[in-house]
JSON list of C-alpha atoms and ligand atoms in Angstrom, two decimals:
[
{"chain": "A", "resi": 1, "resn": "UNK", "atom": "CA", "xyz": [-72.24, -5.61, -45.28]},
{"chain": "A", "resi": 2, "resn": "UNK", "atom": "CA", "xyz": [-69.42, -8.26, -44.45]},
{"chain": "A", "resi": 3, "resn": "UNK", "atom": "CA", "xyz": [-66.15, -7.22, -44.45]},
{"chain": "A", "resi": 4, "resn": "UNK", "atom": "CA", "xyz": [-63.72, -7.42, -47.26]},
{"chain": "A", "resi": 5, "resn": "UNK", "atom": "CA", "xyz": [-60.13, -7.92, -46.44]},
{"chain": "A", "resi": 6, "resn": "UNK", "atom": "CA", "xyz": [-59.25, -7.46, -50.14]},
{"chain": "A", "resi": 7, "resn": "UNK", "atom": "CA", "xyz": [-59.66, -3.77, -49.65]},
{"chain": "A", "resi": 8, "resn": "UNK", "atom": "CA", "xyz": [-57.35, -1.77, -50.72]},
{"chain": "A", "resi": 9, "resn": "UNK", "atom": "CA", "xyz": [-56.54, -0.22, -47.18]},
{"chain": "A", "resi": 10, "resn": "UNK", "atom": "CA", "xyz": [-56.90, -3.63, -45.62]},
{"chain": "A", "resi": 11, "resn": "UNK", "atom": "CA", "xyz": [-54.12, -4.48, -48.24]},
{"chain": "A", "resi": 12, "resn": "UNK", "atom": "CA", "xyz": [-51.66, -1.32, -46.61]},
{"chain": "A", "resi": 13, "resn": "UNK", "atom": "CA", "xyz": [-52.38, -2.30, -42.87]},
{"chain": "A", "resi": 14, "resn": "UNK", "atom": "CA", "xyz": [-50.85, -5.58, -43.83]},
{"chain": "A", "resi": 15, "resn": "UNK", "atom": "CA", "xyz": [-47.70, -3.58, -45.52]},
{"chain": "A", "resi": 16, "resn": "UNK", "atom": "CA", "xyz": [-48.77, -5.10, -48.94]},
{"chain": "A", "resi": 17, "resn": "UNK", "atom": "CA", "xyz": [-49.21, -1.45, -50.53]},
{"chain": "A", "resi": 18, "resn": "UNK", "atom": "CA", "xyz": [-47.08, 1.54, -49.52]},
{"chain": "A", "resi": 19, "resn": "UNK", "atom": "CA", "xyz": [-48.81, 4.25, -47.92]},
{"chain": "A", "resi": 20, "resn": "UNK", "atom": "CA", "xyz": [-47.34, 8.17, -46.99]},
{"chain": "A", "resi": 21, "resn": "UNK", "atom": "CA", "xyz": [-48.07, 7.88, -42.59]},
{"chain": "A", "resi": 22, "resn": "UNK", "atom": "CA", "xyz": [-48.48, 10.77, -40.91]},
{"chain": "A", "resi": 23, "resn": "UNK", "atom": "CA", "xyz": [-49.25, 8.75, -37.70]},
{"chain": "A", "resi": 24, "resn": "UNK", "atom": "CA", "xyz": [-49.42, 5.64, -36.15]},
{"chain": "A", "resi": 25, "resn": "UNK", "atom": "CA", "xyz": [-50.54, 3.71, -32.97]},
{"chain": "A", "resi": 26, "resn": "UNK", "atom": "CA", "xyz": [-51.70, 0.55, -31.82]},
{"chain": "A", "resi": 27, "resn": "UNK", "atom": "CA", "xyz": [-55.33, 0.86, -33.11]},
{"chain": "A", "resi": 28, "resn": "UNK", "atom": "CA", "xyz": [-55.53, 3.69, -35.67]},
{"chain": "A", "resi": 29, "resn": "UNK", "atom": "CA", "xyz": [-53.11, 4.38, -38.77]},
{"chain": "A", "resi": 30, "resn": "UNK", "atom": "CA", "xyz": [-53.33, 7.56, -40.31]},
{"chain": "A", "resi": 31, "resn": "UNK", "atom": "CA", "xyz": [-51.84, 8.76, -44.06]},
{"chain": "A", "resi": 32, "resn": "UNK", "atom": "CA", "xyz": [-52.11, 10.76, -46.83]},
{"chain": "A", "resi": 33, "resn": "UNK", "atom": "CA", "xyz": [-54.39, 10.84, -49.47]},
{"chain": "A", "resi": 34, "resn": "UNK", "atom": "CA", "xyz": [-53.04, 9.64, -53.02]},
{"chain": "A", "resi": 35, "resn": "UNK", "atom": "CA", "xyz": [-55.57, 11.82, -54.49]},
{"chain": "A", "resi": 36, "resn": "UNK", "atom": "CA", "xyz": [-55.71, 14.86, -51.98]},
{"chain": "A", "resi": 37, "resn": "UNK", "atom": "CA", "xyz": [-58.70, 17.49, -52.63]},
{"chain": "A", "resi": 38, "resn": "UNK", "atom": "CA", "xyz": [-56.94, 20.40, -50.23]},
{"chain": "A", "resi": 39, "resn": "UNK", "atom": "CA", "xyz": [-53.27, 20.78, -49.36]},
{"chain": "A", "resi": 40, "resn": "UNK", "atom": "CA", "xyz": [-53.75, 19.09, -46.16]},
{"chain": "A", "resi": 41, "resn": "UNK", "atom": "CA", "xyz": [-56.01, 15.50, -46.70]},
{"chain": "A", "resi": 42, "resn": "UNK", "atom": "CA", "xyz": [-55.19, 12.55, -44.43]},
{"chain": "A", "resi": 43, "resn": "UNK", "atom": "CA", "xyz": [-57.30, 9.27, -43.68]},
{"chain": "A", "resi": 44, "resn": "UNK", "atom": "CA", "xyz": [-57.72, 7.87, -40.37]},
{"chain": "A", "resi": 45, "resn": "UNK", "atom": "CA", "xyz": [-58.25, 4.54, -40.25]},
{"chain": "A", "resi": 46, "resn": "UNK", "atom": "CA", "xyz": [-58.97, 2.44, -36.91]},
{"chain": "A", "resi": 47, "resn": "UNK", "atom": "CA", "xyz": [-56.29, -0.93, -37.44]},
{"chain": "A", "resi": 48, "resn": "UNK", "atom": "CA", "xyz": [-59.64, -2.94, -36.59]},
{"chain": "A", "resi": 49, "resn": "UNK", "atom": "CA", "xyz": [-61.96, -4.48, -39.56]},
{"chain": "A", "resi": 50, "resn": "UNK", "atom": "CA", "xyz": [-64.53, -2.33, -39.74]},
{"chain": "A", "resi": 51, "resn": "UNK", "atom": "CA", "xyz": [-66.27, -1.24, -42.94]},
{"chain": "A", "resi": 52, "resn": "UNK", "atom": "CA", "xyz": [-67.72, 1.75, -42.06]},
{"chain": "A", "resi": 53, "resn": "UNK", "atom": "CA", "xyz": [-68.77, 4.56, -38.96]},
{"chain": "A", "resi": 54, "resn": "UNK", "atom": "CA", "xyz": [-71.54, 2.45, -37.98]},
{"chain": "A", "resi": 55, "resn": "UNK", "atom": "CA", "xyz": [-69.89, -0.78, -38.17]},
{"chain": "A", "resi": 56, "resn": "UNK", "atom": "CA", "xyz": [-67.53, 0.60, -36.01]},
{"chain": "A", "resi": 57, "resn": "UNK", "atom": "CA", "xyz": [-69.93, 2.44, -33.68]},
{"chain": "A", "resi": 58, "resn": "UNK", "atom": "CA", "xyz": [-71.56, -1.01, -33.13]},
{"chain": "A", "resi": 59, "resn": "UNK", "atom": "CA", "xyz": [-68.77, -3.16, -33.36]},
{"chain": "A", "resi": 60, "resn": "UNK", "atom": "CA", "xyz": [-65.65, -1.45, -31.93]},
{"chain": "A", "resi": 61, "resn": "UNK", "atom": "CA", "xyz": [-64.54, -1.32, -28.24]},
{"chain": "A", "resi": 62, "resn": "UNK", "atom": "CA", "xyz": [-64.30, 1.40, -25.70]},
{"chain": "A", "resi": 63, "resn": "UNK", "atom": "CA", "xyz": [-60.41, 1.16, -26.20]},
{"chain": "A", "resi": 64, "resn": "UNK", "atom": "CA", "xyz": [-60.66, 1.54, -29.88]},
{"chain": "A", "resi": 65, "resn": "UNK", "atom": "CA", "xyz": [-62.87, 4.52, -30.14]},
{"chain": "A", "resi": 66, "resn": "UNK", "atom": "CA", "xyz": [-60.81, 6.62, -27.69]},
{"chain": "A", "resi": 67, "resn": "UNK", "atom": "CA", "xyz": [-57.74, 5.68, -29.46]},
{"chain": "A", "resi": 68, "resn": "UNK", "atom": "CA", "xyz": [-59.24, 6.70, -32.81]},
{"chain": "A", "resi": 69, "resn": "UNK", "atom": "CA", "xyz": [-61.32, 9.74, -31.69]},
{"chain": "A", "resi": 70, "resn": "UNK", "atom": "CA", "xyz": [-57.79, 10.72, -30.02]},
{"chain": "A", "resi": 71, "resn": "UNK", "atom": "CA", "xyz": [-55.69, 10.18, -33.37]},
{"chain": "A", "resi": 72, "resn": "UNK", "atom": "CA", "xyz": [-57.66, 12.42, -35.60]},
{"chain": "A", "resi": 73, "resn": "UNK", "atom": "CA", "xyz": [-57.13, 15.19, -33.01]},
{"chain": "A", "resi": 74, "resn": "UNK", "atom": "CA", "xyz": [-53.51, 14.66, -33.01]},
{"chain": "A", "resi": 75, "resn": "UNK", "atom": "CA", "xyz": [-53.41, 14.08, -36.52]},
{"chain": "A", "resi": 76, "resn": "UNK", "atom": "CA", "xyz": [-55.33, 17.55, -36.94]},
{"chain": "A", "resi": 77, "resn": "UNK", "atom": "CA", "xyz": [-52.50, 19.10, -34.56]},
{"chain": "A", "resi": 78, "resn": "UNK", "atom": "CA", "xyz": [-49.98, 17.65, -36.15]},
{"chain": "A", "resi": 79, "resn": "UNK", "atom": "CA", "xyz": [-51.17, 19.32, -39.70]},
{"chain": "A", "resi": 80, "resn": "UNK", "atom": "CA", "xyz": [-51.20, 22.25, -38.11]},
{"chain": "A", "resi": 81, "resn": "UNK", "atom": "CA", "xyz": [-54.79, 22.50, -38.88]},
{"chain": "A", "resi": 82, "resn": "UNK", "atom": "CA", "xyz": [-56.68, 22.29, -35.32]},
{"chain": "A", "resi": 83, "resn": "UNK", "atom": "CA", "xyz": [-58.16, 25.78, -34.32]},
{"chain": "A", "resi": 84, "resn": "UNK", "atom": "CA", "xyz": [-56.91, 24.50, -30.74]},
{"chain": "A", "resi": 85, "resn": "UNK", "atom": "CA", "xyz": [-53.19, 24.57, -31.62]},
{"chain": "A", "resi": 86, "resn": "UNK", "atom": "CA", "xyz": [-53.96, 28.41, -33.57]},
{"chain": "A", "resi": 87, "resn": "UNK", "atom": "CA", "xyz": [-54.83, 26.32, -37.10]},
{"chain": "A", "resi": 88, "resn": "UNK", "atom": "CA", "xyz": [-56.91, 27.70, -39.50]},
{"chain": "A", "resi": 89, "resn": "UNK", "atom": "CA", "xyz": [-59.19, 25.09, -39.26]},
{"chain": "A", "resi": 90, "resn": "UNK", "atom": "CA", "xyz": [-60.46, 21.62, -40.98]},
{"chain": "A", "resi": 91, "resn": "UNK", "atom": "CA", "xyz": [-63.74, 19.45, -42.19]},
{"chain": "A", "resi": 92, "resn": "UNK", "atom": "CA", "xyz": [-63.84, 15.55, -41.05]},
{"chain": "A", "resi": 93, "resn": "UNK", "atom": "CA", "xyz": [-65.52, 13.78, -43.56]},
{"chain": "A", "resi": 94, "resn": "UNK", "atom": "CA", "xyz": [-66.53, 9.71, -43.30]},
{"chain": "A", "resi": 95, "resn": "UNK", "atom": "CA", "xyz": [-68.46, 8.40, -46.31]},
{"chain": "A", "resi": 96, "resn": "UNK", "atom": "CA", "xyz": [-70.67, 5.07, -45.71]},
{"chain": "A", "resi": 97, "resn": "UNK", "atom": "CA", "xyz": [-72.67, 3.08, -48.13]},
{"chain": "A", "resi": 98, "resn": "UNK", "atom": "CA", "xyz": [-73.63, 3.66, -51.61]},
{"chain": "A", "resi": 99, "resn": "UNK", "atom": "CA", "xyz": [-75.74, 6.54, -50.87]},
{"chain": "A", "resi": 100, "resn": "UNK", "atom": "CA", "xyz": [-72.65, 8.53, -49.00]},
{"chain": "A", "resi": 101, "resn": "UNK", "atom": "CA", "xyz": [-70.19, 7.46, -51.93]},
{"chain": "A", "resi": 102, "resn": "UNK", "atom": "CA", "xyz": [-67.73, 5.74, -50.05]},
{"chain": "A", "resi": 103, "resn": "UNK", "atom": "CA", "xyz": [-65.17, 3.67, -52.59]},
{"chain": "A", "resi": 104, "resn": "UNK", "atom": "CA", "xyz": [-62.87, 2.04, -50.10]},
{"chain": "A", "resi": 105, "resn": "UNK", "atom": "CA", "xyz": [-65.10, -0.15, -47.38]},
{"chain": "A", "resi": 106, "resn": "UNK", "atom": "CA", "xyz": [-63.23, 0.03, -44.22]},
{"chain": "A", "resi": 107, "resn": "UNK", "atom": "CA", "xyz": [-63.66, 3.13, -42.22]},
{"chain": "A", "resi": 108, "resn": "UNK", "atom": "CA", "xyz": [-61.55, 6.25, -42.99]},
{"chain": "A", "resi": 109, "resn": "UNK", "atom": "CA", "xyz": [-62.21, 9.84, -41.80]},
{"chain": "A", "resi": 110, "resn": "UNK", "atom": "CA", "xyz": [-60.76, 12.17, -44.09]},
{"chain": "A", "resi": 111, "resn": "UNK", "atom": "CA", "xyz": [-59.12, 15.43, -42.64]},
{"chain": "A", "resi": 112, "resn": "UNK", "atom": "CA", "xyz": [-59.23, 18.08, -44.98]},
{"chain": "A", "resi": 113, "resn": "UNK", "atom": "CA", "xyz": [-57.38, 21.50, -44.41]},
{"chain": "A", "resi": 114, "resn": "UNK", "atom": "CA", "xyz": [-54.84, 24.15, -45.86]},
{"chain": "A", "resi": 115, "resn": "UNK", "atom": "CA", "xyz": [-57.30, 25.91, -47.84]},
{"chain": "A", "resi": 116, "resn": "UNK", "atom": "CA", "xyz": [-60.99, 26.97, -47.28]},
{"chain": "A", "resi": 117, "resn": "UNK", "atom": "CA", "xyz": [-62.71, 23.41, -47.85]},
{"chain": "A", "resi": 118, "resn": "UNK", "atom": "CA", "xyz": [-66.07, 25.48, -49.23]},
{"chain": "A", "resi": 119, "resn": "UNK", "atom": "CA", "xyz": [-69.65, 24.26, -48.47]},
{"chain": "A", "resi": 120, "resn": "UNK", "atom": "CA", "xyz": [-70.71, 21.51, -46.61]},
{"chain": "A", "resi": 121, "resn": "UNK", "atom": "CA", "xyz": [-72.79, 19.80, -49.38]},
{"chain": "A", "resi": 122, "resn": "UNK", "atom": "CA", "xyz": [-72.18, 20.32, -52.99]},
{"chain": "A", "resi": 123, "resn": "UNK", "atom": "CA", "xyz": [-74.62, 18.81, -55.70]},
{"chain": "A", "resi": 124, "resn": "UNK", "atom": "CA", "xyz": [-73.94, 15.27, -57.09]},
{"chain": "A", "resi": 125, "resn": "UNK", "atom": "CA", "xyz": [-71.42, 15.44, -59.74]},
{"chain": "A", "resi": 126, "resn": "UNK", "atom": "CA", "xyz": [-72.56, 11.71, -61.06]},
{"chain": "B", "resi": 1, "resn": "AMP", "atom": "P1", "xyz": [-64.12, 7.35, -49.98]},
{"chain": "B", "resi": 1, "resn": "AMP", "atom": "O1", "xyz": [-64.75, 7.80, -51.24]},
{"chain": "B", "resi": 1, "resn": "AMP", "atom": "O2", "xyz": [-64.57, 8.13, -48.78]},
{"chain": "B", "resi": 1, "resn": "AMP", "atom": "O3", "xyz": [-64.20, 5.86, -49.78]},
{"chain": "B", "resi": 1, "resn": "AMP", "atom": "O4", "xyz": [-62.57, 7.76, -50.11]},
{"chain": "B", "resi": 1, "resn": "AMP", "atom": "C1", "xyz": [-61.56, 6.87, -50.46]},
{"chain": "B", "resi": 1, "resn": "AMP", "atom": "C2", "xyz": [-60.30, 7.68, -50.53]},
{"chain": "B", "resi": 1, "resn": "AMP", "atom": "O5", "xyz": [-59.19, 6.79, -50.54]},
{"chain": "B", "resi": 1, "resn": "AMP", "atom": "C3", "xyz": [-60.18, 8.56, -51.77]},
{"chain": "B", "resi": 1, "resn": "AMP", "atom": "O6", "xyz": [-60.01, 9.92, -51.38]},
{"chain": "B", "resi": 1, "resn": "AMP", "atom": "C4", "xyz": [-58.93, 8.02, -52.48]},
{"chain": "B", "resi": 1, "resn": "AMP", "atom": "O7", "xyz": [-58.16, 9.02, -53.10]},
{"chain": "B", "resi": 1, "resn": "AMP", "atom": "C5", "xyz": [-58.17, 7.36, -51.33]},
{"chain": "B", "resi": 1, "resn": "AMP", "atom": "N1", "xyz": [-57.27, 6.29, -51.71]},
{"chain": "B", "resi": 1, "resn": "AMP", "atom": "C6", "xyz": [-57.51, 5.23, -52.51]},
{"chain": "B", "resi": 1, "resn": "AMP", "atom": "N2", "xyz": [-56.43, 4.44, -52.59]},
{"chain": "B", "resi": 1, "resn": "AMP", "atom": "C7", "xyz": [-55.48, 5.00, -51.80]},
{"chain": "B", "resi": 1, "resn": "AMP", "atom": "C8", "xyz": [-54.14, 4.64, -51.46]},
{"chain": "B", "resi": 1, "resn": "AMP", "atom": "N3", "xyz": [-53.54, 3.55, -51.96]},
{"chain": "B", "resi": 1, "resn": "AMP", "atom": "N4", "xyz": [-53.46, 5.45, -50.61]},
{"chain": "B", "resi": 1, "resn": "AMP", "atom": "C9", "xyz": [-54.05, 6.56, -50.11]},
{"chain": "B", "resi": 1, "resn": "AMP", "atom": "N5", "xyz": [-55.31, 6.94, -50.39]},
{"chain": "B", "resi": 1, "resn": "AMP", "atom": "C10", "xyz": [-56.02, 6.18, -51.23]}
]
């Protein structure tokens, strides 16, 4: 799958559509959720176009996925949500593809905290 820079977090990288940041560095952006599922939910999305995990994976650089890998454990500390900085604790999820549901194609993790996040895998709602 090719990327599309029409996407709508493509379109708040470039500062066309606000967005709540919670963090921000050369390669990775992170901010809240306009929907949020759990008092804490924040994407983490690498600055790079990359549609999904495995684009990434495949496509990024050394210097990207350290930055990025790095940024969702400060953003997680940050929350107040890392078991490592006395948190209560959080689920990472990344969706990819039609199969995983993801809606926006470029790569977000979504950190999800504040309130017990429940089991792993629920059955489809669609
Ligand atoms: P996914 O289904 O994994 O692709 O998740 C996409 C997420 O992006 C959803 O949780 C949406 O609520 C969220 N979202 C969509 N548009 C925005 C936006 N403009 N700002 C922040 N979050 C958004």
């Amino acid at each position: 799958m090719s990327y599309d820079d029409q996407n709508i977090f493509a379109k708040i990288l470039r500062g066309e559509i606000p967005n709540d940041t919670v963090y921000e560095d050369d390669h990775v952006l992170a901010f809240r959720d306009i929907q949020p599922q759990a008092p804490t939910h924040v994407l983490v999305i690498p600055k790079g176009a990359y549609v999904s995990f495995d684009d990434f994976a495949e496509n990024g650089s050394d210097e990207e996925f350290a930055a990025y890998v790095r940024a969702i454990g400060k953003v997680a500390r940050q929350e107040r949500v890392a078991p490592v900085a006395g948190g209560n604790g959080f689920r990472m999820i990344s969706n990819a593809g039609e199969d995983g549901v993801q809606e926006v194609p470029h790569l977000h993790m979504h950190i999800l905290g504040g309130r017990r996040i429940g089991r792993m895998i629920q059955p489809p709602r669609e």
